[in-house]
XYZ file of C-alpha atoms in Angstrom:
335
model
C 6.291 -20.914 17.418
C 6.424 -23.491 14.623
C 5.150 -20.930 12.099
C 7.843 -18.439 13.151
C 10.518 -21.116 12.706
C 9.070 -22.090 9.327
C 9.338 -18.490 8.119
C 12.976 -18.294 9.219
C 14.017 -21.338 7.179
C 11.576 -20.763 4.320
C 13.733 -18.414 2.238
C 16.590 -20.940 2.184
C 14.457 -23.546 0.386
C 15.144 -23.685 -3.399
C 12.212 -22.626 -5.566
C 12.403 -25.890 -7.549
C 11.780 -27.792 -4.304
C 8.799 -25.601 -3.448
C 7.288 -26.338 -6.861
C 7.386 -30.043 -6.011
C 6.152 -29.770 -2.406
C 3.303 -27.378 -3.225
C 2.387 -28.635 -6.690
C -1.227 -29.415 -5.714
C -1.687 -25.911 -4.265
C -0.622 -24.080 -7.428
C -3.855 -22.603 -8.732
C -4.574 -20.941 -12.059
C -6.796 -17.850 -12.174
C -7.602 -16.063 -15.431
C -4.923 -18.047 -17.237
C -2.071 -17.324 -14.801
C -0.548 -19.689 -12.259
C 0.047 -18.400 -8.750
C 3.759 -17.929 -8.081
C 4.983 -21.166 -6.401
C 7.236 -19.441 -3.870
C 4.387 -17.083 -2.945
C 2.011 -20.046 -2.550
C 4.463 -21.777 -0.234
C 5.048 -18.557 1.720
C 1.343 -17.993 2.336
C 0.942 -21.577 3.525
C 3.360 -20.945 6.433
C 2.153 -17.407 7.196
C -0.138 -16.893 10.231
C -3.698 -15.915 9.264
C -6.188 -13.820 11.218
C -9.916 -13.518 10.573
C -10.273 -9.873 11.553
C -13.996 -9.777 10.806
C -14.826 -11.660 14.030
C -13.033 -9.170 16.281
C -14.894 -6.748 18.509
C -13.588 -3.189 18.725
C -12.080 -3.782 22.168
C -9.966 -6.650 20.754
C -8.444 -4.619 17.934
C -5.644 -2.883 19.854
C -4.157 -6.161 21.128
C -4.530 -7.870 17.735
C -2.891 -4.871 16.061
C 0.035 -5.104 18.466
C 0.488 -8.846 17.860
C 0.350 -8.588 14.054
C 2.602 -5.529 13.910
C 5.229 -7.057 16.221
C 5.258 -10.224 14.110
C 5.786 -8.229 10.936
C 8.637 -6.191 12.403
C 10.314 -9.325 13.767
C 10.117 -11.453 10.616
C 11.885 -8.947 8.301
C 10.329 -9.902 4.963
C 11.642 -6.933 2.974
C 15.129 -6.633 1.525
C 17.420 -4.064 3.118
C 18.713 -1.042 1.176
C 22.100 -1.472 -0.491
C 23.476 1.756 0.992
C 23.017 3.721 4.193
C 19.734 5.555 4.745
C 19.741 8.438 7.223
C 16.489 8.618 9.185
C 15.025 11.484 11.163
C 11.701 11.548 13.005
C 9.552 14.686 12.940
C 6.378 15.378 14.934
C 3.550 17.222 13.204
C 1.853 19.841 15.418
C -1.683 18.423 15.339
C -2.043 15.159 17.297
C 1.787 14.844 17.467
C 1.875 12.551 14.438
C 5.164 10.913 13.496
C 6.574 11.741 10.064
C 9.764 9.775 9.406
C 12.267 11.177 6.929
C 14.446 8.817 4.866
C 17.471 10.339 3.140
C 19.586 8.159 0.839
C 23.138 8.990 -0.200
C 23.394 11.527 -3.060
C 19.653 12.213 -3.228
C 17.931 15.060 -5.053
C 17.261 17.549 -2.237
C 14.468 19.276 -4.176
C 12.245 16.192 -4.505
C 10.252 14.249 -1.917
C 7.869 11.302 -1.717
C 5.106 11.437 0.887
C 4.383 7.819 1.806
C 1.327 6.264 3.460
C 1.563 2.697 4.776
C -1.029 -0.014 4.174
C -2.946 -2.066 6.714
C -6.597 -1.449 5.917
C -6.538 1.790 7.943
C -6.666 -0.447 11.053
C -3.230 -2.099 11.184
C 0.453 -1.290 10.629
C 2.586 1.777 11.162
C 5.668 3.622 10.003
C 7.714 0.978 11.838
C 6.116 -2.033 10.099
C 6.907 -0.475 6.720
C 10.342 0.848 7.678
C 12.360 -1.701 5.679
C 10.094 -1.387 2.644
C 10.298 2.423 2.593
C 14.067 2.364 3.191
C 14.480 0.027 0.224
C 12.344 2.235 -2.030
C 14.109 5.428 -0.955
C 17.515 3.884 -1.639
C 16.449 2.438 -5.005
C 14.974 5.727 -6.219
C 17.619 8.028 -4.728
C 14.981 10.331 -3.292
C 13.826 11.438 0.155
C 10.779 9.677 1.553
C 8.556 10.967 4.341
C 6.433 8.206 5.891
C 3.391 9.259 7.929
C 2.011 7.521 11.027
C -1.564 8.646 10.377
C -4.343 7.930 12.875
C -5.931 4.493 12.570
C -9.527 3.324 12.646
C -11.843 2.425 14.281
C -10.588 4.837 16.950
C -10.383 7.496 14.243
C -13.009 7.378 11.512
C -12.912 8.936 8.041
C -11.878 11.716 7.360
C -9.357 11.833 10.247
C -6.615 10.038 8.292
C -7.279 12.292 5.282
C -6.796 15.349 7.488
C -3.516 13.853 8.715
C -2.338 13.371 5.125
C -3.231 16.961 4.272
C -1.270 18.177 7.295
C 1.809 16.204 6.219
C 1.516 17.555 2.667
C 1.272 21.137 3.959
C 4.241 20.513 6.270
C 6.417 19.469 3.316
C 5.397 22.559 1.356
C 6.196 24.754 4.369
C 9.627 23.106 4.505
C 10.318 24.426 1.008
C 9.249 21.588 -1.287
C 7.306 22.708 -4.346
C 4.031 20.760 -4.754
C 5.194 19.750 -8.249
C 8.316 18.170 -6.717
C 6.276 16.123 -4.221
C 4.978 12.690 -5.176
C 2.436 10.834 -3.051
C 2.719 7.084 -2.717
C 1.236 4.269 -0.668
C 0.286 0.618 -0.594
C -3.267 -0.707 -0.179
C -4.998 1.595 2.337
C -2.033 3.940 1.994
C -2.565 4.077 -1.766
C -6.214 4.911 -1.104
C -5.125 7.679 1.269
C -2.761 9.128 -1.340
C -5.500 9.224 -3.998
C -8.051 10.400 -1.434
C -5.881 13.413 -0.640
C -5.348 14.176 -4.330
C -9.119 14.018 -4.949
C -9.697 16.375 -2.016
C -7.175 18.889 -3.369
C -8.512 18.666 -6.927
C -12.118 19.167 -5.840
C -11.068 22.439 -4.190
C -8.724 23.616 -6.963
C -5.741 23.466 -4.599
C -2.155 22.759 -5.662
C -1.652 19.111 -6.559
C 1.458 16.980 -6.049
C 3.471 16.239 -9.166
C 2.574 12.548 -9.305
C 0.965 9.669 -7.452
C 2.099 6.046 -7.286
C -0.594 3.696 -6.026
C 0.388 0.145 -5.057
C -2.662 -2.190 -5.162
C -5.026 0.549 -3.923
C -8.297 0.202 -2.050
C -10.757 2.073 -4.273
C -14.362 0.931 -3.889
C -16.131 0.162 -0.573
C -18.725 -2.028 -2.318
C -16.210 -4.930 -2.570
C -18.278 -6.293 -5.451
C -15.920 -6.900 -8.384
C -15.222 -10.281 -9.971
C -11.775 -10.496 -8.373
C -13.438 -10.397 -4.944
C -15.437 -13.497 -5.877
C -12.554 -15.375 -7.525
C -10.085 -14.537 -4.748
C -12.312 -14.221 -1.685
C -9.888 -16.261 0.456
C -6.590 -18.096 0.288
C -4.385 -15.287 -1.037
C -3.502 -13.297 2.106
C -6.152 -10.559 1.823
C -9.703 -11.906 2.150
C -13.032 -10.449 1.114
C -14.400 -10.649 4.668
C -11.412 -8.764 6.082
C -11.688 -6.158 3.338
C -15.377 -5.513 4.067
C -14.438 -5.217 7.737
C -11.675 -2.672 6.987
C -14.077 -0.423 5.072
C -16.659 -0.724 7.836
C -14.131 0.323 10.489
C -13.050 3.348 8.427
C -16.528 4.540 7.445
C -17.806 7.362 9.642
C -21.235 7.725 8.032
C -23.214 5.926 5.340
C -22.919 9.041 3.177
C -19.155 8.480 2.938
C -19.803 5.873 0.237
C -20.607 8.656 -2.260
C -17.748 10.926 -1.133
C -15.091 10.861 -3.873
C -12.288 10.963 -1.308
C -13.734 7.809 0.303
C -15.020 5.972 -2.765
C -12.395 6.797 -5.388
C -14.621 5.666 -8.256
C -17.089 8.505 -7.504
C -14.597 11.192 -8.529
C -15.329 13.561 -11.435
C -12.505 12.421 -13.704
C -12.758 15.512 -15.886
C -11.075 17.440 -13.074
C -7.328 17.945 -12.885
C -5.139 15.102 -11.577
C -1.372 14.431 -11.559
C 0.478 11.726 -13.474
C -0.464 8.367 -11.975
C 0.898 4.831 -11.887
C -1.303 2.059 -10.483
C 0.129 -1.325 -9.496
C -2.192 -4.349 -9.534
C -1.651 -8.036 -8.739
C -3.399 -10.968 -10.408
C -4.110 -12.822 -7.147
C -5.427 -9.810 -5.236
C -9.133 -9.213 -4.475
C -8.442 -5.507 -5.133
C -7.156 -6.189 -8.654
C -10.330 -5.298 -10.568
C -11.111 -2.059 -8.730
C -7.533 -0.888 -9.314
C -7.980 -1.627 -13.002
C -11.335 0.196 -13.062
C -9.720 3.217 -11.420
C -6.941 3.169 -14.027
C -9.553 2.949 -16.803
C -11.506 5.922 -15.413
C -8.315 7.970 -15.280
C -7.559 7.008 -18.883
C -11.122 7.814 -19.956
C -10.731 11.232 -18.320
C -7.642 11.796 -20.498
C -5.194 11.737 -17.584
C -1.605 10.526 -17.781
C -1.981 7.069 -16.225
C -0.176 3.742 -16.444
C -1.229 0.418 -14.946
C 1.500 -2.054 -14.031
C 0.000 -5.524 -13.632
C 1.808 -8.485 -12.063
C -0.399 -11.490 -12.851
C 1.269 -14.083 -10.586
C 1.513 -11.868 -7.491
C -0.724 -11.371 -4.432
C -1.839 -8.436 -2.296
C 1.085 -7.320 -0.141
C 3.886 -8.596 -2.378
C 5.716 -5.249 -2.331
C 6.530 -5.700 1.356
C 7.804 -9.278 0.877
C 10.743 -8.651 -1.453
C 12.610 -11.662 -0.072
C 10.322 -13.573 -2.454
C 12.199 -13.653 -5.765
C 9.228 -12.848 -8.023
C 8.160 -10.051 -5.669
C 11.651 -8.557 -5.751
C 11.652 -8.606 -9.563
C 8.206 -6.966 -9.660
C 9.198 -4.243 -7.181
C 12.414 -3.480 -9.042
C 10.355 -3.214 -12.229
C 7.747 -0.850 -10.819
C 10.390 1.331 -9.153
C 12.043 1.825 -12.556
C 8.684 3.023 -13.872
C 8.078 5.211 -10.822
C 11.408 6.961 -11.320
C 10.223 8.155 -14.736
C 7.437 10.306 -13.244
C 9.316 11.714 -10.247
């Protein structure tokens, strides 16, 4: 109750005041100071150690976390009206929500996959974020409610993504006019689908935009050690997410599961990768960008050194809003 109240009043507190109140909590990692408003925000945000949950506790925890996120409204609203329409895909009756901004390009579409470690979140939890992006870019978004783990192990979510991609093509969108996009687990799912298509010489989407992607199930980079806790996403929760997604041990060498195992000499679309300086996933995102560059692909990494994992869905934070507006300008260039 107190935490919910704190979040409601938090965004009315001047940033200069937060710098004073949270001065001792402002840490410096790799030469960059954590954003003071972000530090204050995380201090009043409820935290859950997911790694201690048994499988039969996940559904209730998922419901609690998702309801809290929908209620707190941490993303900015679009500046103009977005028309929404829900579609059901034939297999498993999956929800695919269409977002249509005013005066959009009818020939282009973004297929979006939400984050949440493949265990949490939904189309609804990311509704404000996707609406904001659709409005800012002036392009239709289609957000998929793919099946979650551990009830549905890899590659179930990949199959859902492929179904949504095929559905868009059947609706008349050219693959080259489709961009795939996602945050965290959703970014992994976008790249996972692209790897799957490339490995089979199937038609690729025109671009991919990956916001702080999960890439490597080993969870062994330096950023995992430097940022193992205290910055929203923890190392223990991340290991747990991978474990809940993994269907078999052999998945760790599957290039649609472990993105770093891909043969980067194969064809891939133009790619933008967003990383954050206070994110355990920072280094693996940078490694993935490097491997794309080494394979002579058109890739750009956008790094926000004072931000944390999840900042794109908290655009009521001033620095997060500035970062999101910046990366959307870059995204528009490859659509």
